[in-house]
């Protein structure tokens, strides 16, 4: 049996909305990751099974390694189909905002979502949610939004309406947001849910292969290069990797190629904090990815130095300046946070 994580009145209210609604739009954050896409498609399959007119809209493209997911071909990218997406948003009865805690995380879609007359619900696990929805289901202790979608559907009494395809999407989100169940994954109920998803006929080993073992040769060579340039700060138990636009060109970089790189330095004994600086190809900025193990608060450092936020152990932000300046800012942040940078036993 699962603990009742989501508050009952919120579930009752959403279930009532669904009874009266037909047109539902599901929205996830910019640069959607496995959990953003997994939770969105998990919910979409359920609504589709129930005969609703549902659409998933994301601000921009998502990585190729998620394109095998059932239903992913019907996801609308707002930057490509803005007019159509605007119409769907304006006509929606309900908008479900998944896997983000602030409207600015949907970037160019923020205004249309804010002004849409639809009822709005947030389902998310990032701390400090902003109040921009009528129902806010925010549970930061839960390791993925996909897990919350499973819990939500079950609590409404519809476990039987989760299809194999929906289960595959939910599993993918749970797996990717925990690094294949290697962090944030000690809650035993996760494994109860996996067992329930397996009962739908999903092949979890195959899903792992499709997500993690389908990269290009150039991506592997890029990884080797990035690691060869890594800086380690033993006194701060930290490491830094980076990737400029020039380096991206040298390795035929495509979006998603550096996914997961930030986790690799954490495999060094004694390193508890890793930072990845990547020059963006679209905007004049450097995207920051931060990861930690143990108690080090990546999100505090992201907020203080990189105009960002996120989870305790996984956060991100943005930097406007050169790569050298970004490195200098990171080193300054290391000094400031030194008292908290302690090797894990
Ligand atoms: P990633 O390193 O995978 O891009 O992001 C990890 C996590 O950091 C995301 O799930 C999200 O919670 C947070 N995050 C990433 N970029 C930003 C950002 O620019 N602003 C904020 N507030 N959070 C971010
Ligand atoms: Mn997530």
XYZ file of N, CA and C and ligand atoms in Angstrom, residues 29-31 33 35 99-102 104-105 107 124-127 177 259-260 262 276 278 285 287-291 299 302-303 306-311 313-318, ligand 1:
153
model
N 8.322 21.992 -18.461
C 9.307 23.081 -18.497
C 10.185 23.088 -19.750
N 10.846 24.226 -19.941
C 11.756 24.424 -21.073
C 12.879 23.389 -20.992
N 13.459 23.048 -22.141
C 14.471 21.990 -22.221
C 13.992 20.766 -21.447
N 13.193 17.392 -19.720
C 14.007 16.211 -19.435
C 13.106 14.977 -19.356
N 11.799 13.393 -16.905
C 10.654 13.474 -16.001
C 9.585 14.412 -16.548
N 6.092 19.416 -13.478
C 7.546 19.383 -13.282
C 8.215 20.759 -13.322
N 7.484 21.821 -12.958
C 8.143 23.125 -12.761
C 7.403 23.896 -11.676
N 8.137 24.799 -11.030
C 7.568 25.468 -9.852
C 7.353 26.958 -10.029
N 7.737 27.495 -11.202
C 7.565 28.929 -11.437
C 7.282 29.144 -12.918
N 8.176 31.253 -14.975
C 9.304 31.619 -15.854
C 10.006 30.380 -16.424
N 9.744 29.193 -15.834
C 10.361 27.964 -16.339
C 9.737 27.478 -17.651
N 9.221 29.880 -19.938
C 9.750 30.955 -20.781
C 8.693 31.608 -21.660
N 4.103 18.875 -9.111
C 5.546 19.117 -9.175
C 6.247 18.685 -7.898
N 7.573 18.562 -7.997
C 8.359 18.171 -6.819
C 9.537 19.112 -6.570
N 9.515 20.302 -7.174
C 10.567 21.285 -6.883
C 10.165 22.118 -5.671
N 11.139 22.441 -4.815
C 10.773 23.239 -3.627
C 10.339 24.662 -3.983
N 14.901 10.813 -13.338
C 15.079 11.804 -12.268
C 15.830 11.243 -11.055
N 23.918 15.467 -21.943
C 23.019 15.026 -20.879
C 23.744 14.019 -19.968
N 23.716 14.257 -18.695
C 24.317 13.304 -17.747
C 25.787 13.559 -17.456
N 27.267 16.004 -16.128
C 27.496 16.646 -14.825
C 27.593 15.638 -13.681
N 28.779 21.819 -14.208
C 28.985 21.748 -15.655
C 28.560 23.079 -16.259
N 27.987 25.044 -19.757
C 27.843 24.796 -21.202
C 27.351 26.052 -21.914
N 24.316 32.916 -23.454
C 24.504 32.655 -22.029
C 25.155 31.289 -21.821
N 24.797 27.886 -19.688
C 23.856 27.108 -18.870
C 24.658 26.399 -17.773
N 24.172 26.513 -16.558
C 24.867 25.920 -15.420
C 24.093 24.692 -14.948
N 24.787 23.584 -14.753
C 24.179 22.403 -14.126
C 24.989 22.050 -12.891
N 24.301 21.817 -11.798
C 24.979 21.503 -10.545
C 24.435 20.202 -9.965
N 25.328 19.379 -9.429
C 24.908 18.147 -8.763
C 25.722 17.971 -7.488
N 21.052 24.030 -4.737
C 20.051 25.047 -5.084
C 20.372 26.408 -4.466
N 23.127 27.835 -6.576
C 22.572 28.228 -7.879
C 21.831 29.556 -7.762
N 21.066 29.707 -6.682
C 20.269 30.928 -6.515
C 21.187 32.124 -6.249
N 24.084 32.004 -9.641
C 23.761 31.758 -11.050
C 22.287 32.000 -11.385
N 21.624 32.825 -10.589
C 20.257 33.215 -10.918
C 19.361 32.001 -11.190
N 19.556 30.950 -10.414
C 18.806 29.714 -10.683
C 18.201 29.123 -9.441
N 18.085 27.805 -9.436
C 17.465 27.109 -8.311
C 17.355 25.641 -8.630
N 16.428 24.969 -7.980
C 16.225 23.537 -8.231
C 16.173 22.752 -6.947
N 16.645 21.527 -7.021
C 16.618 20.633 -5.861
C 17.918 20.756 -5.062
N 20.091 18.428 -4.402
C 21.191 17.695 -5.047
C 21.284 17.882 -6.565
N 20.316 18.567 -7.155
C 20.353 18.786 -8.610
C 19.736 20.129 -8.914
N 20.556 21.069 -9.355
C 19.990 22.374 -9.692
C 20.693 22.967 -10.893
N 20.236 24.138 -11.261
C 20.803 24.763 -12.446
C 20.586 26.248 -12.425
N 21.150 26.893 -13.407
C 20.984 28.340 -13.507
C 21.576 28.837 -14.807
N 21.751 30.151 -14.892
C 22.251 30.770 -16.108
C 23.334 31.775 -15.753
P 19.710 20.275 -15.274
O 21.075 20.350 -14.691
O 19.298 18.876 -15.527
O 19.509 21.213 -16.416
O 18.738 20.820 -14.149
C 18.608 20.167 -12.919
C 17.508 20.817 -12.129
O 17.885 22.145 -11.825
C 16.186 20.950 -12.851
O 15.377 19.859 -12.594
C 15.606 22.200 -12.264
O 15.004 21.893 -11.031
C 16.800 23.031 -11.904
N 17.147 24.074 -12.884
C 17.884 23.945 -14.009
N 18.054 25.111 -14.618
C 17.421 26.033 -13.873
C 17.236 27.453 -13.977
O 17.730 28.132 -14.892
N 16.500 28.047 -13.009
C 15.984 27.348 -11.963
N 15.269 28.010 -11.040
N 16.124 26.026 -11.824
C 16.840 25.369 -12.757
